[in-house]
Structures are given as structure tokens and as C-alpha cells.
Amino acid sequence: MSLNELTLLELSAKLSDKTTSSVEATQALLARIAQTQPPLNAFISVDEEGALKAAKASDERRSRGESRGPLDGIPIALKDNIFVEGQKTTCASRMLKDFVAPMDAAVTTQLHQAGMPIVGKLNMDDLAMGSSSASSIFGATHNPYALGHSPGGSSGGGAAALAARASWAALGSDTGGSIRQPASFCNVVGLKPSFGRVSRRGVVGYASSLDQVGPMARTVKDTALLLNMLAQPDEEDVLCRTEAGGDYTKGIEGGIGGMRIGLWKESLGWAEPEVAARVEAAAKACEKLGAKVVEVSCPLSRLGPLAYAIISSAEASSNLARLDGIRFGYAHRGAKNLRELYFKSRGEGLGRAVKNKLVLGTFTLSYGHYEEFFVKAAKLRTLLREEVAQALKGVEVVLGPVASTPAFPLDFSPTPAQSADLDKHTVLANLAGLPALSLPYGFSAAGLPIGVHLMGRAFEEAALLRLAYALEQDSPSFQKAPGL
Ligand code: GLN
């Protein structure tokens, strides 16, 4: 078996018993990336030199008996909205095509401390807005299971690379589903941590009250190991928890006997029969494994996409105001005055979907419309939070579909209304700040992966991981690699 086929944990074991080295693993990975890049376009940039240098340093540490832990020497790839000092962070946007990060993101510092070489930056939707990874200025990423299909988005590069065995680990970001939906489309695990569990410092903001960085990997345990590293306090993100998350692999094998699980009625009803059938199969498996499954209802959740559309657009319009060609971003050359400079820089630098968002956001925050839209959406968000908190009093985890369908074809270009609809299973977790995980759980008749969505109580990632691990052991979908 090639090194690339191993799970992160298996590779970690080989590094620790010295049957392979980080340099060997990194070289194998670089070769696999080169081999899969033309069909997939999962990477925006690859840092061969930096990764090999970090790998060599890791091997030297190990030979001195100074390993930094289970992740030391394992290469990782980052979504291209996460800062790595001195390297480009493009957000797959014309606006930031030449932007060089002035510092490391907090999570990047954590990767360095854990000893993980950073192998490259991953493709994504333009400024993390979208669900297809097709709006990247570097061209669309393709789904390894069906090249004519989308890998999902916006963290589609990470999901595609993991599925193609062109990475053992990736970091994505999730504002309304951008880790979980691509994970579901590509047969990998993706976790959006609770809001405040992982620092947002040094990650290009989309909608700051919804954004979270999270781990993506092929297995649940691999994901838990990555979360151990990410779930750290950060004084410079004021909303980040002040204590570390601890060891999420502990208790992960504890089983789900007696666990109460809620089957989310509305979400199940929105899904196509093929997807709903997988969720129902997961519910059955939960019962077989000793959990108690009950139906839960969150009727207001049908309005989640509306609240999300307004809040995310409003926050984006404020966050992205700095991309004006002066402080940051692409600048139109030869503008005659300041107004023209703003107008043309933003006009040429921002993609269509981004502009749509910003126009909506600016409108909903404007004098005379603020009460009518933004304030209402904020109130609705409170009601949604209360409703889901009520449901989570009776159950530990809510189970449902990640998306209504498996991966859609790359030439599907949704209207803004259809786009909002694509996220309706996932936005509730962001609006309520809850942790949620996408777990590979079988395939459609056409061979496309289908994931199930597990959403839990705030800061109780451990329960999600324990349930996901039990389901994965029972039905290890991740083992089915794409026939690339
Ligand atoms: N598709 C959603 C949007 O465009 C979610 C994106 C994300 O989570 N970054 O807003």
C-alpha cells in the first residue's frame, strides 16, 4: 500500500516507529499532488521547498527523540483564505490574487507548533462565497468521484485532495456549510467546530459571527486529532474560548449505548429520496448500536436560509469594505479620481456572486432598511437558536442530511435563490454556533458520495465524534477511494 493510501493515524504510527520518515511521506504526497492536479485542480499553490524543509526538521526532531506529538511530520494543506506568513493568500479571488500574508494565522502557528509541514494552499470559491468551488479565478475544482461534478464548496479543494489521497489532512472554513457540504460530496469527514472553539485570527473574514475554521480528513479519528491541535485559546480573538479543548480522541471508542439522537424531521423532508434513505439507514444503525432515536422538529429552520442570507451579506459587506484597491486588494490602474479608483477596482476585482452579496448586505444595513431587514434577521436568529437549543435538551445529537442531493454537475449555475437553498441543512449550526460534522455514509446509484450531518450541543464536539466513530466503524464508507 502506498503511503498516500494510509490514514493520518496510520501514517503517524509509521512515523513514530520510524518505518517511514516525514521527508518520504512529503515526497510521496508531492508526487500524488502533481499526478492529480491536472484532472482535479484542488490546489492553488504548492510549497514544495517549504514542506520538505519542515519535513526534514521533523525527522531530525524524531531522531533526537523530541517528537512534538502524533501530528509531527504529517503534511497538511490549507484553504487559501488562511494566512501563512510571507505566502500568497488569494481567496481564489482576483481582488487578492497577489496578496501576501503579513503574518501567520493563529491556526497556522498551531500547525507549526505541532510540527506539520504545510504542503500548499487549496482551491475554493471566490472569497469563500459559494457551494461549488467553481467561482475560483483559478478555475473550478473537480470531484474525484465524477470529474464532471462539483466537489462542493467553498472548501472544495480540501475535500477533493483528501478523497484523491492527495492529502492526509486539510483545514477549511465554514460560514454556512463550506466544510461540511464538500466533505459530503467527496466522501470525507468535515467538522465545523462550535463558534469560539477555534481562533479566527488570520483567516480572511467572510461573516465573522458565523465563520469557523475546522478540520477535514478521511476518518473520524484523524479529524479528532486535528481538532486537538486547533481547539486552543487565543487572546487575540476575543470570542475564542479561553481554555483548550483537551483530547478529543479520548472516549471516542466509547460507543453510543444509551445515547439519545434526534432525527431532524424538516431537514430529512427537504432531501431527495436517495439522500434521505442514507440518513434513515444511519438512524437504523444508531439504534442497532444501542442509541435511542427520536424525531425532533425545528419548524422555524425553514427560515434559516433567510436569516443567513441577510446576516452573512451584511457582515460580508462590512468585512470586505477594506478590499478597495487602496488598503487591500487589486487596484485599477489609471483611474482619474478616487471614486473611479474604488469603482473600477471593486468592479474588476470582485466576482459576480460576491458583488451580489455585497449589494444585498449594504442595502440591508442602510438607513431606512436596517430595522426592516437586519434587525428582523437578528431576531429570527435568536428564535432559531432557542428552537434548536430546545431540541438539544432532549437529545445529544441531531441527525440529518448535509445537502439535499449528492454532488451536482459543474455546469449547474444556481440562481441566488437556488444558492441559498443549497445551504439550508447546514446554516442552522452556524447561526446557532453549534458544532456539526459531515460523515461519509454511502453512495448514490450513480456512485456519488452521500454524507450524513451530525449537529450537537455547543462545545460538545466529543459527542459528535463518538457517534461518528461508531457509525464509521459499522459502515466504513471512507475506504472506497475514487477510481482516478
Ligand atoms: N454557500 C454559503 C455561502 O456562500 C456558505 C459558504 C461558506 O460557508 N463559506 O454563503
Short mmCIF file of C-alpha atoms and ligand atoms in Angstrom, two decimals:
data_model
loop_
_atom_site.label_atom_id
_atom_site.label_comp_id
_atom_site.label_asym_id
_atom_site.label_seq_id
_atom_site.Cartn_x
_atom_site.Cartn_y
_atom_site.Cartn_z
CA MET A 1 0.00 0.00 0.00
CA SER A 2 1.39 3.41 -0.90
CA LEU A 3 1.91 5.94 1.86
CA ASN A 4 -0.78 8.14 0.34
CA GLU A 5 -3.41 5.45 0.93
CA LEU A 6 -2.77 5.41 4.67
CA THR A 7 -4.98 7.33 7.04
CA LEU A 8 -3.37 10.13 9.01
CA LEU A 9 -3.30 7.96 12.11
CA GLU A 10 -1.65 5.08 10.26
CA LEU A 11 0.97 7.42 8.88
CA SER A 12 1.51 8.82 12.36
CA ALA A 13 2.20 5.29 13.66
CA LYS A 14 4.73 4.70 10.89
CA LEU A 15 6.47 7.95 11.67
CA SER A 16 6.67 7.12 15.33
CA ASP A 17 8.06 3.61 14.83
CA LYS A 18 10.36 5.08 12.15
CA THR A 19 9.25 2.73 9.36
CA THR A 20 8.89 5.88 7.28
CA SER A 21 10.05 9.45 7.55
CA SER A 22 8.33 12.78 7.13
CA VAL A 23 10.52 13.53 4.12
CA GLU A 24 9.41 10.26 2.48
CA ALA A 25 5.78 10.99 3.23
CA THR A 26 6.05 14.55 1.95
CA GLN A 27 7.74 13.41 -1.24
CA ALA A 28 5.05 10.79 -1.82
CA LEU A 29 2.42 13.44 -1.26
CA LEU A 30 4.03 15.95 -3.60
CA ALA A 31 4.15 13.27 -6.30
CA ARG A 32 0.48 12.45 -5.75
CA ILE A 33 -0.47 16.11 -5.90
CA ALA A 34 1.37 16.50 -9.19
CA GLN A 35 -0.37 13.41 -10.54
CA THR A 36 -3.87 14.53 -9.59
CA GLN A 37 -3.59 18.28 -10.11
CA PRO A 38 -4.44 18.38 -13.84
CA PRO A 39 -7.71 16.50 -13.50
CA LEU A 40 -8.76 17.97 -10.13
CA ASN A 41 -7.30 21.45 -9.73
CA ALA A 42 -7.54 21.05 -5.96
CA PHE A 43 -4.50 23.19 -5.19
CA ILE A 44 -3.88 26.87 -5.88
CA SER A 45 -0.25 26.72 -4.81
CA VAL A 46 2.19 24.06 -3.64
CA ASP A 47 5.16 24.91 -1.43
CA GLU A 48 7.49 22.03 -2.23
CA GLU A 49 10.58 23.62 -0.75
CA GLY A 50 8.94 24.81 2.48
CA ALA A 51 7.19 21.49 3.02
CA LEU A 52 10.37 19.44 2.53
CA LYS A 53 12.32 21.72 4.82
CA ALA A 54 9.71 21.36 7.57
CA ALA A 55 9.62 17.60 6.97
CA LYS A 56 13.40 17.36 7.36
CA ALA A 57 13.24 19.34 10.59
CA SER A 58 10.57 16.96 11.86
CA ASP A 59 12.70 13.91 11.05
CA GLU A 60 15.63 15.46 12.86
CA ARG A 61 13.46 16.09 15.93
CA ARG A 62 12.29 12.50 15.91
CA SER A 63 15.81 11.17 15.59
CA ARG A 64 16.74 13.19 18.69
CA GLY A 65 13.69 11.76 20.49
CA GLU A 66 12.00 15.16 20.57
CA SER A 67 8.80 14.49 18.65
CA ARG A 68 6.12 17.12 19.14
CA GLY A 69 3.36 14.53 19.16
CA PRO A 70 1.23 12.44 16.82
CA LEU A 71 0.96 15.12 14.11
CA ASP A 72 4.67 15.88 13.93
CA GLY A 73 5.85 15.40 10.35
CA ILE A 74 2.42 14.91 8.77
CA PRO A 75 1.92 17.32 5.88
CA ILE A 76 -1.27 19.34 5.75
CA ALA A 77 -2.92 21.60 3.16
CA LEU A 78 -4.81 24.82 3.94
CA LYS A 79 -7.73 26.54 2.30
CA ASP A 80 -6.38 29.64 0.59
CA ASN A 81 -8.11 32.04 2.97
CA ILE A 82 -5.81 31.10 5.86
CA PHE A 83 -2.67 33.18 6.34
CA VAL A 84 0.79 31.66 6.08
CA GLU A 85 3.31 34.43 6.65
CA GLY A 86 5.13 35.53 3.52
CA GLN A 87 2.96 33.43 1.22
CA LYS A 88 0.09 34.36 -1.01
CA THR A 89 -3.42 34.11 0.39
CA THR A 90 -5.56 34.63 -2.68
CA CYS A 91 -9.02 33.51 -1.51
CA ALA A 92 -9.31 32.37 -5.15
CA SER A 93 -10.26 35.97 -5.88
CA ARG A 94 -8.96 38.47 -8.42
CA MET A 95 -9.09 41.02 -5.60
CA LEU A 96 -6.43 39.18 -3.56
CA LYS A 97 -4.56 37.43 -6.35
CA ASP A 98 -1.24 39.00 -5.33
CA PHE A 99 -1.87 39.46 -1.63
CA VAL A 100 0.95 38.18 0.58
CA ALA A 101 0.00 37.34 4.16
CA PRO A 102 1.79 39.60 6.63
CA MET A 103 1.61 37.06 9.46
CA ASP A 104 0.61 33.52 10.32
CA ALA A 105 -2.99 32.80 11.23
CA ALA A 106 -3.39 31.50 14.79
CA VAL A 107 -4.15 28.06 13.35
CA THR A 108 -1.01 28.25 11.19
CA THR A 109 1.07 28.88 14.31
CA GLN A 110 -0.60 25.86 15.88
CA LEU A 111 0.34 23.72 12.85
CA HIS A 112 3.95 24.85 13.13
CA GLN A 113 3.97 24.05 16.84
CA ALA A 114 2.55 20.60 16.13
CA GLY A 115 5.33 20.07 13.57
CA MET A 116 3.10 19.75 10.48
CA PRO A 117 4.68 20.74 7.16
CA ILE A 118 2.34 22.93 5.09
CA VAL A 119 2.29 21.49 1.62
CA GLY A 120 0.11 24.04 -0.15
CA LYS A 121 -3.00 26.14 -0.41
CA LEU A 122 -6.31 24.75 -1.55
CA ASN A 123 -8.77 25.90 -4.16
CA MET A 124 -12.09 27.35 -3.04
CA ASP A 125 -14.94 29.59 -4.12
CA ASP A 126 -14.13 33.25 -4.70
CA LEU A 127 -13.77 34.79 -1.20
CA ALA A 128 -15.39 31.66 0.31
CA MET A 129 -18.79 32.59 -1.09
CA GLY A 130 -20.44 29.71 -2.88
CA SER A 131 -21.11 26.00 -2.70
CA SER A 132 -19.33 24.64 -5.76
CA SER A 133 -15.67 25.77 -5.81
CA ALA A 134 -16.41 26.78 -9.40
CA SER A 135 -16.17 30.53 -8.83
CA SER A 136 -12.40 30.38 -8.21
CA ILE A 137 -10.42 32.63 -10.55
CA PHE A 138 -8.03 29.68 -10.90
CA GLY A 139 -10.77 27.54 -12.41
CA ALA A 140 -13.12 25.02 -10.87
CA THR A 141 -12.06 22.07 -8.74
CA HIS A 142 -13.40 18.74 -9.94
CA ASN A 143 -14.94 15.97 -7.89
CA PRO A 144 -12.60 12.94 -7.78
CA TYR A 145 -15.60 10.58 -7.87
CA ALA A 146 -17.02 12.15 -11.04
CA LEU A 147 -14.86 14.71 -12.80
CA GLY A 148 -17.82 16.47 -14.40
CA HIS A 149 -19.26 17.16 -10.96
CA SER A 150 -18.53 19.77 -8.32
CA PRO A 151 -16.61 18.78 -5.18
CA GLY A 152 -18.88 21.19 -3.29
CA GLY A 153 -17.74 24.43 -1.75
CA SER A 154 -16.45 26.65 -0.69
CA SER A 155 -13.74 24.34 0.79
CA GLY A 156 -13.91 22.08 -2.28
CA GLY A 157 -10.14 21.90 -2.84
CA GLY A 158 -9.60 20.27 0.55
CA ALA A 159 -12.35 17.73 0.11
CA ALA A 160 -11.15 16.80 -3.39
CA ALA A 161 -7.50 16.50 -2.30
CA LEU A 162 -8.37 14.25 0.63
CA ALA A 163 -10.59 12.00 -1.46
CA ALA A 164 -7.90 11.72 -4.14
CA ARG A 165 -5.35 10.67 -1.50
CA ALA A 166 -3.50 13.91 -2.26
CA SER A 167 -3.50 14.94 1.40
CA TRP A 168 -3.92 13.33 4.82
CA ALA A 169 -5.31 16.44 6.40
CA ALA A 170 -6.78 19.79 5.44
CA LEU A 171 -8.15 22.90 7.07
CA GLY A 172 -11.27 24.53 5.71
CA SER A 173 -13.55 27.31 6.85
CA ASP A 174 -17.28 27.14 7.32
CA THR A 175 -19.61 30.14 7.39
CA GLY A 176 -22.77 28.41 6.21
CA GLY A 177 -21.64 24.88 5.36
CA SER A 178 -18.38 25.25 3.47
CA ILE A 179 -16.57 22.45 5.30
CA ARG A 180 -19.45 20.03 5.62
CA GLN A 181 -21.05 20.16 2.18
CA PRO A 182 -17.81 19.50 0.25
CA ALA A 183 -16.94 16.75 2.74
CA SER A 184 -20.29 15.17 1.95
CA PHE A 185 -19.79 15.49 -1.82
CA CYS A 186 -16.31 13.91 -1.66
CA ASN A 187 -16.67 11.09 0.89
CA VAL A 188 -14.51 12.69 3.59
CA VAL A 189 -15.08 13.87 7.15
CA GLY A 190 -15.51 17.60 7.79
CA LEU A 191 -16.10 19.26 11.14
CA LYS A 192 -17.30 22.77 11.84
CA PRO A 193 -16.42 23.37 15.48
CA SER A 194 -18.63 25.36 17.88
CA PHE A 195 -18.36 29.10 17.37
CA GLY A 196 -15.44 30.19 19.55
CA ARG A 197 -13.75 26.81 19.66
CA VAL A 198 -11.06 27.73 17.11
CA SER A 199 -9.40 31.12 16.63
CA ARG A 200 -10.40 33.17 13.57
CA ARG A 201 -7.28 35.36 13.69
CA GLY A 202 -5.53 35.50 10.34
CA VAL A 203 -8.37 33.93 8.38
CA VAL A 204 -9.89 36.26 5.79
CA GLY A 205 -13.26 37.11 7.28
CA TYR A 206 -16.49 36.46 5.43
CA ALA A 207 -19.18 36.80 8.12
CA SER A 208 -17.40 37.00 11.42
CA SER A 209 -20.27 35.88 13.66
CA LEU A 210 -20.60 32.69 11.62
CA ASP A 211 -17.05 31.84 10.47
CA GLN A 212 -15.14 28.92 11.96
CA VAL A 213 -12.03 27.11 10.79
CA GLY A 214 -12.25 23.36 11.05
CA PRO A 215 -10.51 20.08 10.22
CA MET A 216 -11.12 17.85 7.24
CA ALA A 217 -9.71 14.33 6.98
CA ARG A 218 -10.61 10.87 5.72
CA THR A 219 -11.55 9.32 9.06
CA VAL A 220 -13.21 10.42 12.27
CA LYS A 221 -10.16 9.74 14.47
CA ASP A 222 -7.94 11.70 12.09
CA THR A 223 -10.40 14.58 12.40
CA ALA A 224 -10.35 14.36 16.20
CA LEU A 225 -6.55 14.51 16.24
CA LEU A 226 -6.60 17.65 14.14
CA LEU A 227 -9.22 19.21 16.38
CA ASN A 228 -6.94 18.60 19.39
CA MET A 229 -4.42 20.89 17.75
CA LEU A 230 -6.95 23.53 16.64
CA ALA A 231 -9.04 23.84 19.80
CA GLN A 232 -6.73 26.23 21.62
CA PRO A 233 -7.32 29.57 23.29
CA ASP A 234 -6.26 32.76 21.56
CA GLU A 235 -6.30 36.06 23.41
CA GLU A 236 -6.32 37.93 20.13
CA ASP A 237 -9.65 36.50 19.05
CA VAL A 238 -11.87 37.88 21.79
CA LEU A 239 -14.62 35.37 21.09
CA CYS A 240 -12.32 32.37 21.27
CA ARG A 241 -12.67 30.10 24.30
CA THR A 242 -10.10 30.68 26.98
CA GLU A 243 -9.36 27.03 27.71
CA ALA A 244 -8.11 24.28 25.39
CA GLY A 245 -10.48 21.63 24.13
CA GLY A 246 -8.49 18.71 25.52
CA ASP A 247 -8.04 15.31 23.91
CA TYR A 248 -10.94 14.53 21.56
CA THR A 249 -9.64 11.03 20.83
CA LYS A 250 -10.25 10.07 24.45
CA GLY A 251 -13.57 8.30 24.81
CA ILE A 252 -14.12 8.30 21.05
CA GLU A 253 -14.35 4.49 21.09
CA GLY A 254 -16.79 4.54 23.99
CA GLY A 255 -19.79 3.53 21.86
CA ILE A 256 -23.24 5.07 21.74
CA GLY A 257 -25.20 2.78 24.07
CA GLY A 258 -27.98 4.89 25.59
CA MET A 259 -27.18 7.98 23.52
CA ARG A 260 -30.28 9.99 22.56
CA ILE A 261 -30.27 11.05 18.94
CA GLY A 262 -32.83 13.26 17.21
CA LEU A 263 -33.79 12.74 13.60
CA TRP A 264 -34.36 16.25 12.21
CA LYS A 265 -37.74 15.97 10.54
CA GLU A 266 -37.72 19.12 8.38
CA SER A 267 -34.19 18.61 7.09
CA LEU A 268 -34.98 15.00 6.17
CA GLY A 269 -38.06 16.15 4.30
CA TRP A 270 -36.04 18.56 2.14
CA ALA A 271 -33.68 15.87 0.87
CA GLU A 272 -34.04 13.80 -2.27
CA PRO A 273 -35.10 10.18 -1.60
CA GLU A 274 -31.63 8.78 -2.26
CA VAL A 275 -30.11 11.07 0.38
CA ALA A 276 -32.97 10.63 2.84
CA ALA A 277 -32.51 6.86 2.55
CA ARG A 278 -28.89 7.13 3.71
CA VAL A 279 -29.91 9.25 6.71
CA GLU A 280 -32.59 6.73 7.60
CA ALA A 281 -30.03 3.96 7.29
CA ALA A 282 -27.75 5.88 9.68
CA ALA A 283 -30.64 6.26 12.14
CA LYS A 284 -31.24 2.49 11.99
CA ALA A 285 -27.55 1.83 12.56
CA CYS A 286 -27.64 4.12 15.61
CA GLU A 287 -30.45 2.04 17.09
CA LYS A 288 -28.65 -1.19 16.31
CA LEU A 289 -25.61 0.22 18.13
CA GLY A 290 -27.68 0.91 21.23
CA ALA A 291 -28.75 4.54 20.82
CA LYS A 292 -32.31 5.78 21.10
CA VAL A 293 -33.50 7.68 18.04
CA VAL A 294 -36.46 10.05 18.27
CA GLU A 295 -37.87 12.55 15.81
CA VAL A 296 -37.13 16.22 16.50
CA SER A 297 -38.77 19.17 14.83
CA CYS A 298 -37.43 22.69 14.31
CA PRO A 299 -40.21 24.26 12.22
CA LEU A 300 -38.54 27.68 12.08
CA SER A 301 -35.47 26.12 10.47
CA ARG A 302 -37.14 26.60 7.09
CA LEU A 303 -36.36 30.30 7.60
CA GLY A 304 -32.71 29.63 8.38
CA PRO A 305 -31.51 30.43 4.84
CA LEU A 306 -33.29 33.81 5.00
CA ALA A 307 -31.67 34.82 8.27
CA TYR A 308 -28.37 33.52 6.95
CA ALA A 309 -28.65 35.43 3.67
CA ILE A 310 -29.20 38.74 5.44
CA ILE A 311 -26.72 38.31 8.28
CA SER A 312 -23.93 36.85 6.15
CA SER A 313 -24.37 39.52 3.46
CA ALA A 314 -24.42 42.34 5.99
CA GLU A 315 -21.29 41.12 7.75
CA ALA A 316 -19.56 40.45 4.43
CA SER A 317 -20.29 43.96 3.21
CA SER A 318 -18.64 45.32 6.31
CA ASN A 319 -15.68 42.88 6.30
CA LEU A 320 -14.94 43.28 2.63
CA ALA A 321 -15.13 47.07 2.58
CA ARG A 322 -11.36 47.01 3.11
CA LEU A 323 -10.88 45.41 -0.31
CA ASP A 324 -10.93 48.77 -2.04
CA GLY A 325 -7.72 48.81 -4.05
CA ILE A 326 -6.09 51.19 -1.55
CA ARG A 327 -5.89 49.46 1.78
CA PHE A 328 -6.04 45.98 0.30
CA GLY A 329 -6.61 44.27 -2.96
CA TYR A 330 -6.46 44.69 -6.67
CA ALA A 331 -6.14 48.31 -7.83
CA HIS A 332 -7.33 49.51 -11.22
CA ARG A 333 -4.51 51.42 -12.91
CA GLY A 334 -5.15 54.82 -14.43
CA ALA A 335 -8.25 55.87 -12.52
CA LYS A 336 -8.88 59.60 -12.84
CA ASN A 337 -10.10 60.14 -9.28
CA LEU A 338 -10.75 58.33 -6.04
CA ARG A 339 -14.32 57.45 -6.85
CA GLU A 340 -13.29 55.90 -10.12
CA LEU A 341 -10.48 54.01 -8.38
CA TYR A 342 -12.91 52.44 -5.88
CA PHE A 343 -15.47 51.81 -8.54
CA LYS A 344 -13.19 50.17 -11.07
CA SER A 345 -11.04 48.27 -8.58
CA ARG A 346 -14.06 46.68 -6.95
CA GLY A 347 -15.85 46.35 -10.25
CA GLU A 348 -12.99 44.41 -11.83
CA GLY A 349 -11.66 42.67 -8.72
CA LEU A 350 -14.82 41.17 -7.26
CA GLY A 351 -16.70 38.27 -8.81
CA ARG A 352 -20.40 38.30 -9.60
CA ALA A 353 -21.61 36.24 -6.64
CA VAL A 354 -19.52 38.36 -4.29
CA LYS A 355 -20.96 41.58 -5.72
CA ASN A 356 -24.49 40.24 -5.34
CA LYS A 357 -23.79 39.55 -1.67
CA LEU A 358 -22.24 42.91 -1.04
CA VAL A 359 -25.06 44.82 -2.69
CA LEU A 360 -27.60 42.92 -0.60
CA GLY A 361 -25.54 43.43 2.55
CA THR A 362 -25.07 47.13 2.03
CA PHE A 363 -28.77 47.53 1.36
CA THR A 364 -29.89 45.65 4.47
CA LEU A 365 -27.62 47.78 6.65
CA SER A 366 -28.63 51.06 5.09
CA TYR A 367 -30.62 53.81 6.78
CA GLY A 368 -34.33 53.13 6.44
CA HIS A 369 -33.89 49.39 5.75
CA TYR A 370 -31.86 48.31 8.74
CA GLU A 371 -34.86 47.73 11.03
CA GLU A 372 -36.81 46.07 8.29
CA PHE A 373 -34.11 43.55 7.34
CA PHE A 374 -31.06 43.29 9.56
CA VAL A 375 -32.82 43.69 12.89
CA LYS A 376 -35.52 41.22 11.86
CA ALA A 377 -32.91 38.69 10.76
CA ALA A 378 -31.08 39.10 14.07
CA LYS A 379 -34.34 38.47 15.95
CA LEU A 380 -35.05 35.45 13.81
CA ARG A 381 -31.57 34.17 14.59
CA THR A 382 -32.37 34.34 18.31
CA LEU A 383 -35.57 32.39 17.79
CA LEU A 384 -33.73 29.78 15.74
CA ARG A 385 -31.12 29.42 18.46
CA GLU A 386 -33.81 28.93 21.07
CA GLU A 387 -35.66 26.40 18.98
CA VAL A 388 -32.64 24.24 18.33
CA ALA A 389 -31.48 24.58 21.97
CA GLN A 390 -34.87 23.24 22.99
CA ALA A 391 -34.49 20.26 20.66
CA LEU A 392 -30.99 19.62 22.01
CA LYS A 393 -32.30 19.43 25.57
CA GLY A 394 -33.87 16.08 24.81
CA VAL A 395 -31.16 14.68 22.55
CA GLU A 396 -27.38 14.87 22.43
CA VAL A 397 -27.05 14.94 18.67
CA VAL A 398 -29.36 15.88 15.81
CA LEU A 399 -29.02 13.73 12.69
CA GLY A 400 -29.98 14.76 9.16
CA PRO A 401 -28.74 15.21 5.59
CA VAL A 402 -25.82 17.53 4.79
CA ALA A 403 -27.28 18.55 1.46
CA SER A 404 -30.47 17.70 -0.40
CA THR A 405 -28.61 15.98 -3.22
CA PRO A 406 -25.24 14.36 -3.93
CA ALA A 407 -22.71 16.44 -5.88
CA PHE A 408 -24.24 18.44 -8.74
CA PRO A 409 -22.70 18.81 -12.21
CA LEU A 410 -20.12 21.57 -12.60
CA ASP A 411 -22.19 23.31 -15.22
CA PHE A 412 -25.07 23.82 -12.78
CA SER A 413 -25.06 27.52 -12.08
CA PRO A 414 -27.60 28.26 -9.37
CA THR A 415 -29.58 31.50 -9.16
CA PRO A 416 -29.06 33.41 -5.88
CA ALA A 417 -32.30 31.86 -4.59
CA GLN A 418 -31.14 28.35 -5.51
CA SER A 419 -27.78 29.05 -3.86
CA ALA A 420 -29.46 29.98 -0.62
CA ASP A 421 -31.48 26.79 -0.82
CA LEU A 422 -28.35 24.65 -1.18
CA ASP A 423 -27.24 25.56 2.34
CA LYS A 424 -30.47 25.01 4.19
CA HIS A 425 -29.34 21.90 6.08
CA THR A 426 -26.09 23.45 7.28
CA VAL A 427 -26.69 27.14 8.12
CA LEU A 428 -28.55 26.44 11.36
CA ALA A 429 -25.36 25.19 13.03
CA ASN A 430 -23.61 28.45 12.10
CA LEU A 431 -26.49 30.67 13.15
CA ALA A 432 -26.71 28.86 16.49
CA GLY A 433 -22.93 28.48 16.96
CA LEU A 434 -23.18 24.70 17.28
CA PRO A 435 -20.64 22.06 16.28
CA ALA A 436 -21.59 19.94 13.26
CA LEU A 437 -19.91 17.16 11.35
CA SER A 438 -20.34 15.59 7.94
CA LEU A 439 -19.71 11.85 7.88
CA PRO A 440 -19.34 9.75 4.71
CA TYR A 441 -22.28 7.37 4.64
CA GLY A 442 -22.57 5.54 1.37
CA PHE A 443 -23.09 6.37 -2.29
CA SER A 444 -25.87 7.18 -4.72
CA ALA A 445 -26.84 4.78 -7.51
CA ALA A 446 -24.61 6.87 -9.79
CA GLY A 447 -21.64 6.33 -7.45
CA LEU A 448 -21.61 9.79 -5.86
CA PRO A 449 -20.81 10.05 -2.15
CA ILE A 450 -23.51 10.93 0.37
CA GLY A 451 -22.77 12.30 3.83
CA VAL A 452 -24.88 12.50 6.96
CA HIS A 453 -24.95 15.56 9.19
CA LEU A 454 -24.48 15.39 12.94
CA MET A 455 -25.13 18.57 14.93
CA GLY A 456 -24.53 18.75 18.67
CA ARG A 457 -24.63 20.95 21.75
CA ALA A 458 -22.22 23.87 21.91
CA PHE A 459 -18.68 22.76 22.84
CA GLU A 460 -19.70 19.11 22.91
CA GLU A 461 -17.70 18.10 19.86
CA ALA A 462 -16.75 14.92 21.73
CA ALA A 463 -20.31 13.55 21.47
CA LEU A 464 -20.36 14.15 17.69
CA LEU A 465 -17.03 12.42 17.28
CA ARG A 466 -18.06 9.43 19.40
CA LEU A 467 -21.23 8.94 17.36
CA ALA A 468 -19.44 9.49 14.05
CA TYR A 469 -16.76 6.98 15.03
CA ALA A 470 -19.35 4.35 15.94
CA LEU A 471 -21.13 4.80 12.61
CA GLU A 472 -17.85 4.76 10.70
CA GLN A 473 -16.76 1.50 12.34
CA ASP A 474 -20.11 0.00 11.47
CA SER A 475 -20.04 1.22 7.87
CA PRO A 476 -16.58 2.42 6.74
CA SER A 477 -17.55 4.34 3.60
CA PHE A 478 -14.24 6.20 3.59
CA GLN A 479 -12.46 3.06 2.40
CA LYS A 480 -13.97 3.42 -1.07
CA ALA A 481 -11.44 5.54 -2.92
CA PRO A 482 -12.33 7.24 -6.20
CA GLY A 483 -11.22 5.40 -9.33
CA LEU A 484 -9.00 8.21 -10.56
N1 GLN B 1 -22.56 28.66 0.41
C1 GLN B 1 -22.58 29.53 1.54
C2 GLN B 1 -22.35 30.97 1.13
O1 GLN B 1 -21.95 31.22 0.02
C3 GLN B 1 -21.59 29.09 2.60
C4 GLN B 1 -20.21 29.50 2.31
C5 GLN B 1 -19.28 29.23 3.46
O2 GLN B 1 -19.60 28.51 4.39
N2 GLN B 1 -18.13 29.86 3.40
O3 GLN B 1 -22.58 31.84 1.91
#
